[in-house]
């Protein structure tokens, strides 16, 4: 594009196909052949993740697919820049809006040629206008395994290791987010709503393979069911004791993936086949009242 030139910053290891946010007089832009979004300040640590994982083409495609792209030339925050800005917010969760923008812009939060400061309110409104859809599409495109056979903890006997687990994330205390629910006890109610999140993660690299989230009252098993399409042949999926259930196990195993899940000690299991190594097989009934046993290895436990 007109006006773009090679970066000569010593901290910038110019690489083809990479992009960096920089100031070009009137606005913030993304420039090819630069080390990372913080080239002007040499902050190539956390911000370098954007260069390594997220490309300009990925963001542009997500904006077009979501109908959120624009062609702004009035010196304000474009949709493209706003996406990278929101991603940078996750890297600096303790920093304010303008502080993060300053990191991206090389030490200043000025956008307009007149030198006018960008207010936190303007940044918030731009985020609201952008909406969540571009980020959902971007995540779906990026999420996936990144580990290789040479990396420790990624493979075991030819199977790619993955782990599924859940957590709760606090979100802003807004009227809309109130629907997610809050923790409470006899004395008080939590200050912030919480989202219930379940993630499927590649072991060894912690790369996200898939996520599902909902209101607090939705259980981990129901959220895990939304991730079954990410459980494919060639994987060994680990899970803690809160996940095993007859239906979920059957549906996950039907995807062709291998499963290794802990089971609660509260579940009564009676060994019916002792293996040479001391572990054993047991039958798990479909429900507590059906009496219909199912033999599938879910209850393969060590005898200690």
PDB file of C-alpha atoms in Angstrom:
ATOM      1  CA  UNK A   1       0.000   0.000   0.000  1.00  0.00           C
ATOM      2  CA  UNK A   2       1.184   3.568  -0.623  1.00  0.00           C
ATOM      3  CA  UNK A   3       3.385   5.070   2.051  1.00  0.00           C
ATOM      4  CA  UNK A   4       4.567   1.760   3.544  1.00  0.00           C
ATOM      5  CA  UNK A   5       8.319   1.264   3.796  1.00  0.00           C
ATOM      6  CA  UNK A   6      10.733  -1.224   5.324  1.00  0.00           C
ATOM      7  CA  UNK A   7      11.199  -1.084   9.070  1.00  0.00           C
ATOM      8  CA  UNK A   8      14.793  -0.432  10.162  1.00  0.00           C
ATOM      9  CA  UNK A   9      14.231  -0.826  13.900  1.00  0.00           C
ATOM     10  CA  UNK A  10      17.135  -2.879  15.345  1.00  0.00           C
ATOM     11  CA  UNK A  11      14.733  -4.959  17.450  1.00  0.00           C
ATOM     12  CA  UNK A  12      12.739  -5.863  14.375  1.00  0.00           C
ATOM     13  CA  UNK A  13      13.747  -9.030  12.561  1.00  0.00           C
ATOM     14  CA  UNK A  14      11.896  -8.230   9.352  1.00  0.00           C
ATOM     15  CA  UNK A  15      10.122 -11.329   8.185  1.00  0.00           C
ATOM     16  CA  UNK A  16       7.910 -11.747   5.156  1.00  0.00           C
ATOM     17  CA  UNK A  17       4.258 -12.370   5.891  1.00  0.00           C
ATOM     18  CA  UNK A  18       4.323 -10.823   9.364  1.00  0.00           C
ATOM     19  CA  UNK A  19       2.537  -7.674  10.398  1.00  0.00           C
ATOM     20  CA  UNK A  20       3.039  -4.913  12.909  1.00  0.00           C
ATOM     21  CA  UNK A  21       0.966  -2.030  14.189  1.00  0.00           C
ATOM     22  CA  UNK A  22       2.703   1.306  13.644  1.00  0.00           C
ATOM     23  CA  UNK A  23       1.913   5.012  13.495  1.00  0.00           C
ATOM     24  CA  UNK A  24       1.769   6.637  10.112  1.00  0.00           C
ATOM     25  CA  UNK A  25       0.933  10.242  10.896  1.00  0.00           C
ATOM     26  CA  UNK A  26      -2.834  10.208  10.844  1.00  0.00           C
ATOM     27  CA  UNK A  27      -3.750   6.728  11.986  1.00  0.00           C
ATOM     28  CA  UNK A  28      -2.718   3.313  13.212  1.00  0.00           C
ATOM     29  CA  UNK A  29      -1.963   0.805  10.470  1.00  0.00           C
ATOM     30  CA  UNK A  30      -0.631  -2.706  10.048  1.00  0.00           C
ATOM     31  CA  UNK A  31       2.603  -3.042   8.145  1.00  0.00           C
ATOM     32  CA  UNK A  32       4.205  -6.066   6.454  1.00  0.00           C
ATOM     33  CA  UNK A  33       7.700  -7.312   7.163  1.00  0.00           C
ATOM     34  CA  UNK A  34       7.961  -6.248  10.805  1.00  0.00           C
ATOM     35  CA  UNK A  35       8.792  -8.246  13.883  1.00  0.00           C
ATOM     36  CA  UNK A  36       5.646  -7.609  15.900  1.00  0.00           C
ATOM     37  CA  UNK A  37       3.089  -5.062  17.108  1.00  0.00           C
ATOM     38  CA  UNK A  38       5.546  -3.464  19.529  1.00  0.00           C
ATOM     39  CA  UNK A  39       8.367  -2.978  17.027  1.00  0.00           C
ATOM     40  CA  UNK A  40       8.729   0.735  17.825  1.00  0.00           C
ATOM     41  CA  UNK A  41       9.314   0.029  21.516  1.00  0.00           C
ATOM     42  CA  UNK A  42      11.103  -3.308  21.262  1.00  0.00           C
ATOM     43  CA  UNK A  43       8.371  -5.101  23.224  1.00  0.00           C
ATOM     44  CA  UNK A  44       8.585  -8.366  21.318  1.00  0.00           C
ATOM     45  CA  UNK A  45       7.592 -10.644  24.207  1.00  0.00           C
ATOM     46  CA  UNK A  46       3.890 -11.044  24.807  1.00  0.00           C
ATOM     47  CA  UNK A  47       2.938  -8.965  21.792  1.00  0.00           C
ATOM     48  CA  UNK A  48       5.102 -11.185  19.620  1.00  0.00           C
ATOM     49  CA  UNK A  49       2.451 -13.875  20.073  1.00  0.00           C
ATOM     50  CA  UNK A  50       0.224 -11.947  17.702  1.00  0.00           C
ATOM     51  CA  UNK A  51       2.846 -12.120  14.985  1.00  0.00           C
ATOM     52  CA  UNK A  52       3.440 -15.822  15.527  1.00  0.00           C
ATOM     53  CA  UNK A  53      -0.186 -16.931  15.631  1.00  0.00           C
ATOM     54  CA  UNK A  54      -2.481 -14.338  14.060  1.00  0.00           C
ATOM     55  CA  UNK A  55      -1.921 -13.017  10.550  1.00  0.00           C
ATOM     56  CA  UNK A  56      -3.497 -10.036   8.873  1.00  0.00           C
ATOM     57  CA  UNK A  57      -5.142 -12.315   6.314  1.00  0.00           C
ATOM     58  CA  UNK A  58      -6.795 -14.369   9.045  1.00  0.00           C
ATOM     59  CA  UNK A  59      -8.267 -11.256  10.644  1.00  0.00           C
ATOM     60  CA  UNK A  60      -9.364  -9.783   7.323  1.00  0.00           C
ATOM     61  CA  UNK A  61     -11.123 -13.018   6.335  1.00  0.00           C
ATOM     62  CA  UNK A  62     -12.897 -13.159   9.704  1.00  0.00           C
ATOM     63  CA  UNK A  63     -14.071  -9.562   9.359  1.00  0.00           C
ATOM     64  CA  UNK A  64     -15.384 -10.140   5.840  1.00  0.00           C
ATOM     65  CA  UNK A  65     -17.146 -13.389   6.819  1.00  0.00           C
ATOM     66  CA  UNK A  66     -18.796 -11.686   9.803  1.00  0.00           C
ATOM     67  CA  UNK A  67     -19.754  -8.573   7.829  1.00  0.00           C
ATOM     68  CA  UNK A  68     -17.751  -6.354  10.190  1.00  0.00           C
ATOM     69  CA  UNK A  69     -15.064  -5.160   7.792  1.00  0.00           C
ATOM     70  CA  UNK A  70     -14.697  -1.513   6.873  1.00  0.00           C
ATOM     71  CA  UNK A  71     -12.622   0.876   4.813  1.00  0.00           C
ATOM     72  CA  UNK A  72     -12.158   3.719   7.228  1.00  0.00           C
ATOM     73  CA  UNK A  73      -9.677   6.418   6.264  1.00  0.00           C
ATOM     74  CA  UNK A  74     -10.691   9.116   8.723  1.00  0.00           C
ATOM     75  CA  UNK A  75      -7.802   8.464  11.099  1.00  0.00           C
ATOM     76  CA  UNK A  76      -9.821   6.412  13.569  1.00  0.00           C
ATOM     77  CA  UNK A  77      -9.531   2.850  14.745  1.00  0.00           C
ATOM     78  CA  UNK A  78     -10.283   0.516  11.826  1.00  0.00           C
ATOM     79  CA  UNK A  79     -11.936  -2.866  12.299  1.00  0.00           C
ATOM     80  CA  UNK A  80      -8.666  -4.609  11.456  1.00  0.00           C
ATOM     81  CA  UNK A  81      -6.708  -2.657  14.043  1.00  0.00           C
ATOM     82  CA  UNK A  82      -9.493  -3.060  16.597  1.00  0.00           C
ATOM     83  CA  UNK A  83      -9.290  -6.856  16.357  1.00  0.00           C
ATOM     84  CA  UNK A  84      -5.564  -6.833  17.113  1.00  0.00           C
ATOM     85  CA  UNK A  85      -6.188  -4.319  19.862  1.00  0.00           C
ATOM     86  CA  UNK A  86      -8.754  -6.586  21.559  1.00  0.00           C
ATOM     87  CA  UNK A  87      -6.344  -9.508  21.280  1.00  0.00           C
ATOM     88  CA  UNK A  88      -3.680  -7.363  22.925  1.00  0.00           C
ATOM     89  CA  UNK A  89      -6.089  -6.636  25.794  1.00  0.00           C
ATOM     90  CA  UNK A  90      -5.975 -10.328  26.709  1.00  0.00           C
ATOM     91  CA  UNK A  91      -2.173 -10.169  26.923  1.00  0.00           C
ATOM     92  CA  UNK A  92      -2.276  -7.249  29.364  1.00  0.00           C
ATOM     93  CA  UNK A  93      -5.350  -7.921  31.545  1.00  0.00           C
ATOM     94  CA  UNK A  94      -4.231  -5.494  34.272  1.00  0.00           C
ATOM     95  CA  UNK A  95      -3.742  -2.562  31.905  1.00  0.00           C
ATOM     96  CA  UNK A  96      -6.376  -0.026  30.922  1.00  0.00           C
ATOM     97  CA  UNK A  97      -7.667   0.496  27.388  1.00  0.00           C
ATOM     98  CA  UNK A  98      -5.404   3.395  26.533  1.00  0.00           C
ATOM     99  CA  UNK A  99      -2.377   1.777  28.139  1.00  0.00           C
ATOM    100  CA  UNK A 100      -2.703  -1.251  25.856  1.00  0.00           C
ATOM    101  CA  UNK A 101      -3.232   0.973  22.844  1.00  0.00           C
ATOM    102  CA  UNK A 102      -0.086   2.836  23.798  1.00  0.00           C
ATOM    103  CA  UNK A 103       1.873  -0.433  23.762  1.00  0.00           C
ATOM    104  CA  UNK A 104       0.576  -1.233  20.298  1.00  0.00           C
ATOM    105  CA  UNK A 105       1.189   2.254  18.940  1.00  0.00           C
ATOM    106  CA  UNK A 106       4.750   2.479  20.179  1.00  0.00           C
ATOM    107  CA  UNK A 107       4.316   4.524  23.322  1.00  0.00           C
ATOM    108  CA  UNK A 108       1.414   6.793  22.456  1.00  0.00           C
ATOM    109  CA  UNK A 109      -2.365   6.560  22.422  1.00  0.00           C
ATOM    110  CA  UNK A 110      -2.780   9.242  19.757  1.00  0.00           C
ATOM    111  CA  UNK A 111      -4.543   8.328  16.536  1.00  0.00           C
ATOM    112  CA  UNK A 112      -5.436  11.511  14.726  1.00  0.00           C
ATOM    113  CA  UNK A 113      -2.998  13.664  12.806  1.00  0.00           C
ATOM    114  CA  UNK A 114      -3.942  16.552  15.093  1.00  0.00           C
ATOM    115  CA  UNK A 115      -2.533  14.570  18.010  1.00  0.00           C
ATOM    116  CA  UNK A 116      -5.919  14.102  19.663  1.00  0.00           C
ATOM    117  CA  UNK A 117      -5.911  11.428  22.344  1.00  0.00           C
ATOM    118  CA  UNK A 118      -8.160   8.400  21.951  1.00  0.00           C
ATOM    119  CA  UNK A 119     -10.508   8.122  24.904  1.00  0.00           C
ATOM    120  CA  UNK A 120     -11.340   4.882  26.702  1.00  0.00           C
ATOM    121  CA  UNK A 121     -14.995   5.536  25.858  1.00  0.00           C
ATOM    122  CA  UNK A 122     -14.217   5.658  22.130  1.00  0.00           C
ATOM    123  CA  UNK A 123     -12.294   2.393  22.366  1.00  0.00           C
ATOM    124  CA  UNK A 124     -15.154   0.740  24.196  1.00  0.00           C
ATOM    125  CA  UNK A 125     -17.699   1.867  21.616  1.00  0.00           C
ATOM    126  CA  UNK A 126     -15.514   0.540  18.818  1.00  0.00           C
ATOM    127  CA  UNK A 127     -15.331  -2.829  20.530  1.00  0.00           C
ATOM    128  CA  UNK A 128     -19.100  -2.952  20.944  1.00  0.00           C
ATOM    129  CA  UNK A 129     -19.589  -2.107  17.284  1.00  0.00           C
ATOM    130  CA  UNK A 130     -17.228  -4.887  16.263  1.00  0.00           C
ATOM    131  CA  UNK A 131     -19.090  -7.548  18.246  1.00  0.00           C
ATOM    132  CA  UNK A 132     -18.027 -11.118  19.062  1.00  0.00           C
ATOM    133  CA  UNK A 133     -18.515 -12.798  15.679  1.00  0.00           C
ATOM    134  CA  UNK A 134     -15.120 -11.915  14.115  1.00  0.00           C
ATOM    135  CA  UNK A 135     -13.375 -13.359  17.163  1.00  0.00           C
ATOM    136  CA  UNK A 136     -15.404 -16.560  17.069  1.00  0.00           C
ATOM    137  CA  UNK A 137     -14.485 -17.099  13.425  1.00  0.00           C
ATOM    138  CA  UNK A 138     -10.874 -16.229  14.120  1.00  0.00           C
ATOM    139  CA  UNK A 139     -10.700 -18.710  16.996  1.00  0.00           C
ATOM    140  CA  UNK A 140     -12.223 -21.497  14.917  1.00  0.00           C
ATOM    141  CA  UNK A 141      -9.577 -20.913  12.288  1.00  0.00           C
ATOM    142  CA  UNK A 142      -6.632 -20.788  14.680  1.00  0.00           C
ATOM    143  CA  UNK A 143      -7.591 -23.407  17.283  1.00  0.00           C
ATOM    144  CA  UNK A 144      -5.874 -26.734  16.718  1.00  0.00           C
ATOM    145  CA  UNK A 145      -2.844 -28.874  17.547  1.00  0.00           C
ATOM    146  CA  UNK A 146       0.609 -27.348  17.170  1.00  0.00           C
ATOM    147  CA  UNK A 147       2.849 -29.905  18.872  1.00  0.00           C
ATOM    148  CA  UNK A 148       5.244 -32.204  17.037  1.00  0.00           C
ATOM    149  CA  UNK A 149       6.551 -35.664  17.815  1.00  0.00           C
ATOM    150  CA  UNK A 150       9.821 -34.141  18.960  1.00  0.00           C
ATOM    151  CA  UNK A 151       8.123 -32.089  21.689  1.00  0.00           C
ATOM    152  CA  UNK A 152       7.909 -33.699  25.162  1.00  0.00           C
ATOM    153  CA  UNK A 153       4.471 -34.513  26.497  1.00  0.00           C
ATOM    154  CA  UNK A 154       2.632 -34.124  23.191  1.00  0.00           C
ATOM    155  CA  UNK A 155       2.470 -37.779  22.069  1.00  0.00           C
ATOM    156  CA  UNK A 156       2.279 -41.119  23.824  1.00  0.00           C
ATOM    157  CA  UNK A 157       2.711 -44.324  21.826  1.00  0.00           C
ATOM    158  CA  UNK A 158       1.700 -42.600  18.633  1.00  0.00           C
ATOM    159  CA  UNK A 159      -1.363 -40.890  20.118  1.00  0.00           C
ATOM    160  CA  UNK A 160      -1.640 -37.113  20.434  1.00  0.00           C
ATOM    161  CA  UNK A 161      -2.431 -36.280  24.059  1.00  0.00           C
ATOM    162  CA  UNK A 162      -5.257 -33.905  24.924  1.00  0.00           C
ATOM    163  CA  UNK A 163      -6.964 -32.980  28.157  1.00  0.00           C
ATOM    164  CA  UNK A 164     -10.450 -31.669  28.842  1.00  0.00           C
ATOM    165  CA  UNK A 165     -11.179 -29.625  31.944  1.00  0.00           C
ATOM    166  CA  UNK A 166     -13.459 -26.882  33.162  1.00  0.00           C
ATOM    167  CA  UNK A 167     -13.144 -23.593  34.997  1.00  0.00           C
ATOM    168  CA  UNK A 168     -15.055 -20.396  35.767  1.00  0.00           C
ATOM    169  CA  UNK A 169     -14.104 -16.990  34.393  1.00  0.00           C
ATOM    170  CA  UNK A 170     -15.256 -13.678  35.849  1.00  0.00           C
ATOM    171  CA  UNK A 171     -16.820 -11.247  33.386  1.00  0.00           C
ATOM    172  CA  UNK A 172     -17.780  -7.605  33.582  1.00  0.00           C
ATOM    173  CA  UNK A 173     -20.650  -6.736  35.889  1.00  0.00           C
ATOM    174  CA  UNK A 174     -23.158  -5.679  33.245  1.00  0.00           C
ATOM    175  CA  UNK A 175     -26.869  -6.224  32.821  1.00  0.00           C
ATOM    176  CA  UNK A 176     -26.295  -8.597  29.914  1.00  0.00           C
ATOM    177  CA  UNK A 177     -23.627 -10.652  31.694  1.00  0.00           C
ATOM    178  CA  UNK A 178     -25.812 -11.035  34.772  1.00  0.00           C
ATOM    179  CA  UNK A 179     -27.517 -13.910  32.951  1.00  0.00           C
ATOM    180  CA  UNK A 180     -24.395 -16.064  33.435  1.00  0.00           C
ATOM    181  CA  UNK A 181     -24.998 -16.205  37.182  1.00  0.00           C
ATOM    182  CA  UNK A 182     -22.855 -15.637  40.273  1.00  0.00           C
ATOM    183  CA  UNK A 183     -21.494 -17.721  43.081  1.00  0.00           C
ATOM    184  CA  UNK A 184     -23.134 -17.205  46.451  1.00  0.00           C
ATOM    185  CA  UNK A 185     -23.072 -18.522  49.956  1.00  0.00           C
ATOM    186  CA  UNK A 186     -24.979 -17.841  53.156  1.00  0.00           C
ATOM    187  CA  UNK A 187     -23.164 -14.556  53.739  1.00  0.00           C
ATOM    188  CA  UNK A 188     -22.729 -12.890  50.368  1.00  0.00           C
ATOM    189  CA  UNK A 189     -23.033 -12.946  46.587  1.00  0.00           C
ATOM    190  CA  UNK A 190     -19.995 -12.682  44.317  1.00  0.00           C
ATOM    191  CA  UNK A 191     -19.243  -9.233  42.896  1.00  0.00           C
ATOM    192  CA  UNK A 192     -18.938 -10.426  39.300  1.00  0.00           C
ATOM    193  CA  UNK A 193     -20.858 -12.880  37.098  1.00  0.00           C
ATOM    194  CA  UNK A 194     -18.991 -15.987  36.005  1.00  0.00           C
ATOM    195  CA  UNK A 195     -18.906 -17.921  32.754  1.00  0.00           C
ATOM    196  CA  UNK A 196     -18.609 -21.699  32.945  1.00  0.00           C
ATOM    197  CA  UNK A 197     -15.911 -22.752  30.483  1.00  0.00           C
ATOM    198  CA  UNK A 198     -14.736 -26.191  29.361  1.00  0.00           C
ATOM    199  CA  UNK A 199     -11.646 -26.434  27.157  1.00  0.00           C
ATOM    200  CA  UNK A 200     -10.012 -29.221  25.190  1.00  0.00           C
ATOM    201  CA  UNK A 201      -6.262 -28.566  25.327  1.00  0.00           C
ATOM    202  CA  UNK A 202      -3.289 -30.199  23.674  1.00  0.00           C
ATOM    203  CA  UNK A 203      -0.927 -31.600  26.290  1.00  0.00           C
ATOM    204  CA  UNK A 204       2.659 -30.437  26.159  1.00  0.00           C
ATOM    205  CA  UNK A 205       1.875 -27.159  24.378  1.00  0.00           C
ATOM    206  CA  UNK A 206      -1.383 -26.027  26.069  1.00  0.00           C
ATOM    207  CA  UNK A 207      -2.739 -25.115  22.651  1.00  0.00           C
ATOM    208  CA  UNK A 208      -6.519 -24.811  22.622  1.00  0.00           C
ATOM    209  CA  UNK A 209      -8.256 -27.403  20.458  1.00  0.00           C
ATOM    210  CA  UNK A 210     -11.754 -26.232  21.307  1.00  0.00           C
ATOM    211  CA  UNK A 211     -13.803 -24.443  23.961  1.00  0.00           C
ATOM    212  CA  UNK A 212     -17.413 -24.351  25.056  1.00  0.00           C
ATOM    213  CA  UNK A 213     -18.979 -21.969  27.556  1.00  0.00           C
ATOM    214  CA  UNK A 214     -22.372 -21.169  29.004  1.00  0.00           C
ATOM    215  CA  UNK A 215     -24.085 -20.003  32.170  1.00  0.00           C
ATOM    216  CA  UNK A 216     -22.826 -21.331  35.499  1.00  0.00           C
ATOM    217  CA  UNK A 217     -25.588 -23.878  35.961  1.00  0.00           C
ATOM    218  CA  UNK A 218     -24.684 -25.817  32.787  1.00  0.00           C
ATOM    219  CA  UNK A 219     -22.647 -28.829  33.889  1.00  0.00           C
ATOM    220  CA  UNK A 220     -19.234 -29.857  32.562  1.00  0.00           C
ATOM    221  CA  UNK A 221     -20.595 -32.966  30.864  1.00  0.00           C
ATOM    222  CA  UNK A 222     -23.059 -30.938  28.788  1.00  0.00           C
ATOM    223  CA  UNK A 223     -20.327 -28.477  27.791  1.00  0.00           C
ATOM    224  CA  UNK A 224     -17.979 -31.345  26.910  1.00  0.00           C
ATOM    225  CA  UNK A 225     -20.608 -32.751  24.579  1.00  0.00           C
ATOM    226  CA  UNK A 226     -20.220 -29.607  22.459  1.00  0.00           C
ATOM    227  CA  UNK A 227     -16.536 -30.489  21.981  1.00  0.00           C
ATOM    228  CA  UNK A 228     -17.054 -34.043  20.733  1.00  0.00           C
ATOM    229  CA  UNK A 229     -16.411 -33.052  17.114  1.00  0.00           C
ATOM    230  CA  UNK A 230     -12.893 -32.031  18.203  1.00  0.00           C
ATOM    231  CA  UNK A 231     -12.224 -35.520  19.588  1.00  0.00           C
ATOM    232  CA  UNK A 232     -10.939 -37.425  16.593  1.00  0.00           C
ATOM    233  CA  UNK A 233      -9.040 -40.640  15.852  1.00  0.00           C
ATOM    234  CA  UNK A 234      -5.375 -40.527  16.785  1.00  0.00           C
ATOM    235  CA  UNK A 235      -5.970 -38.721  20.075  1.00  0.00           C
ATOM    236  CA  UNK A 236      -5.881 -39.884  23.689  1.00  0.00           C
ATOM    237  CA  UNK A 237      -8.168 -37.581  25.686  1.00  0.00           C
ATOM    238  CA  UNK A 238      -7.665 -37.297  29.451  1.00  0.00           C
ATOM    239  CA  UNK A 239     -10.342 -36.111  31.853  1.00  0.00           C
ATOM    240  CA  UNK A 240     -10.872 -35.785  35.587  1.00  0.00           C
ATOM    241  CA  UNK A 241     -13.442 -37.582  37.703  1.00  0.00           C
ATOM    242  CA  UNK A 242     -16.204 -35.034  37.098  1.00  0.00           C
ATOM    243  CA  UNK A 243     -16.558 -35.981  33.437  1.00  0.00           C
ATOM    244  CA  UNK A 244     -17.209 -39.736  33.132  1.00  0.00           C
ATOM    245  CA  UNK A 245     -20.765 -40.756  32.367  1.00  0.00           C
ATOM    246  CA  UNK A 246     -22.169 -43.601  30.352  1.00  0.00           C
ATOM    247  CA  UNK A 247     -23.729 -41.536  27.542  1.00  0.00           C
ATOM    248  CA  UNK A 248     -20.854 -39.063  27.253  1.00  0.00           C
ATOM    249  CA  UNK A 249     -18.305 -41.889  27.159  1.00  0.00           C
ATOM    250  CA  UNK A 250     -20.204 -43.764  24.442  1.00  0.00           C
ATOM    251  CA  UNK A 251     -20.597 -40.657  22.293  1.00  0.00           C
ATOM    252  CA  UNK A 252     -16.943 -39.655  22.708  1.00  0.00           C
ATOM    253  CA  UNK A 253     -15.675 -43.157  21.941  1.00  0.00           C
ATOM    254  CA  UNK A 254     -17.856 -43.234  18.821  1.00  0.00           C
ATOM    255  CA  UNK A 255     -15.662 -40.443  17.396  1.00  0.00           C
ATOM    256  CA  UNK A 256     -12.771 -42.874  17.262  1.00  0.00           C
ATOM    257  CA  UNK A 257     -10.708 -41.190  19.947  1.00  0.00           C
ATOM    258  CA  UNK A 258      -9.075 -43.037  22.839  1.00  0.00           C
ATOM    259  CA  UNK A 259     -10.257 -42.079  26.323  1.00  0.00           C
ATOM    260  CA  UNK A 260      -8.514 -42.178  29.689  1.00  0.00           C
ATOM    261  CA  UNK A 261     -10.791 -40.668  32.327  1.00  0.00           C
ATOM    262  CA  UNK A 262     -10.659 -40.831  36.100  1.00  0.00           C
ATOM    263  CA  UNK A 263     -13.774 -41.954  37.883  1.00  0.00           C
ATOM    264  CA  UNK A 264     -15.068 -40.885  41.278  1.00  0.00           C
ATOM    265  CA  UNK A 265     -14.384 -43.138  44.245  1.00  0.00           C
ATOM    266  CA  UNK A 266     -18.070 -42.756  45.082  1.00  0.00           C
ATOM    267  CA  UNK A 267     -18.931 -44.993  42.111  1.00  0.00           C
ATOM    268  CA  UNK A 268     -19.087 -48.591  43.269  1.00  0.00           C
ATOM    269  CA  UNK A 269     -17.136 -50.803  40.872  1.00  0.00           C
ATOM    270  CA  UNK A 270     -16.753 -54.550  41.257  1.00  0.00           C
ATOM    271  CA  UNK A 271     -13.790 -56.061  39.351  1.00  0.00           C
ATOM    272  CA  UNK A 272     -14.761 -58.896  37.056  1.00  0.00           C
ATOM    273  CA  UNK A 273     -11.394 -59.430  35.354  1.00  0.00           C
ATOM    274  CA  UNK A 274      -8.005 -58.983  36.973  1.00  0.00           C
ATOM    275  CA  UNK A 275      -5.189 -58.144  34.579  1.00  0.00           C
ATOM    276  CA  UNK A 276      -1.558 -59.349  35.008  1.00  0.00           C
ATOM    277  CA  UNK A 277      -0.307 -55.906  35.980  1.00  0.00           C
ATOM    278  CA  UNK A 278      -2.784 -55.609  38.842  1.00  0.00           C
ATOM    279  CA  UNK A 279      -5.308 -53.363  37.107  1.00  0.00           C
ATOM    280  CA  UNK A 280      -8.770 -54.631  36.408  1.00  0.00           C
ATOM    281  CA  UNK A 281     -11.940 -54.272  34.364  1.00  0.00           C
ATOM    282  CA  UNK A 282     -15.373 -53.631  35.755  1.00  0.00           C
ATOM    283  CA  UNK A 283     -18.832 -53.014  34.310  1.00  0.00           C
ATOM    284  CA  UNK A 284     -20.513 -49.652  34.502  1.00  0.00           C
ATOM    285  CA  UNK A 285     -24.291 -49.640  34.290  1.00  0.00           C
ATOM    286  CA  UNK A 286     -26.016 -47.247  31.956  1.00  0.00           C
ATOM    287  CA  UNK A 287     -28.132 -45.825  34.769  1.00  0.00           C
ATOM    288  CA  UNK A 288     -28.514 -46.658  38.413  1.00  0.00           C
ATOM    289  CA  UNK A 289     -31.861 -48.337  37.811  1.00  0.00           C
ATOM    290  CA  UNK A 290     -31.589 -49.862  34.353  1.00  0.00           C
ATOM    291  CA  UNK A 291     -29.341 -52.714  35.435  1.00  0.00           C
ATOM    292  CA  UNK A 292     -28.029 -52.890  31.858  1.00  0.00           C
ATOM    293  CA  UNK A 293     -24.240 -53.255  32.085  1.00  0.00           C
ATOM    294  CA  UNK A 294     -21.906 -51.741  29.549  1.00  0.00           C
ATOM    295  CA  UNK A 295     -18.373 -53.006  29.124  1.00  0.00           C
ATOM    296  CA  UNK A 296     -16.109 -50.416  27.563  1.00  0.00           C
ATOM    297  CA  UNK A 297     -13.002 -49.937  29.659  1.00  0.00           C
ATOM    298  CA  UNK A 298     -14.281 -46.832  31.429  1.00  0.00           C
ATOM    299  CA  UNK A 299     -13.735 -48.534  34.762  1.00  0.00           C
ATOM    300  CA  UNK A 300     -10.224 -49.757  34.104  1.00  0.00           C
ATOM    301  CA  UNK A 301      -8.592 -48.824  37.378  1.00  0.00           C
ATOM    302  CA  UNK A 302      -5.313 -49.507  39.126  1.00  0.00           C
ATOM    303  CA  UNK A 303      -5.481 -51.649  42.209  1.00  0.00           C
ATOM    304  CA  UNK A 304      -2.652 -49.704  43.867  1.00  0.00           C
TER     305      UNK A 304
END
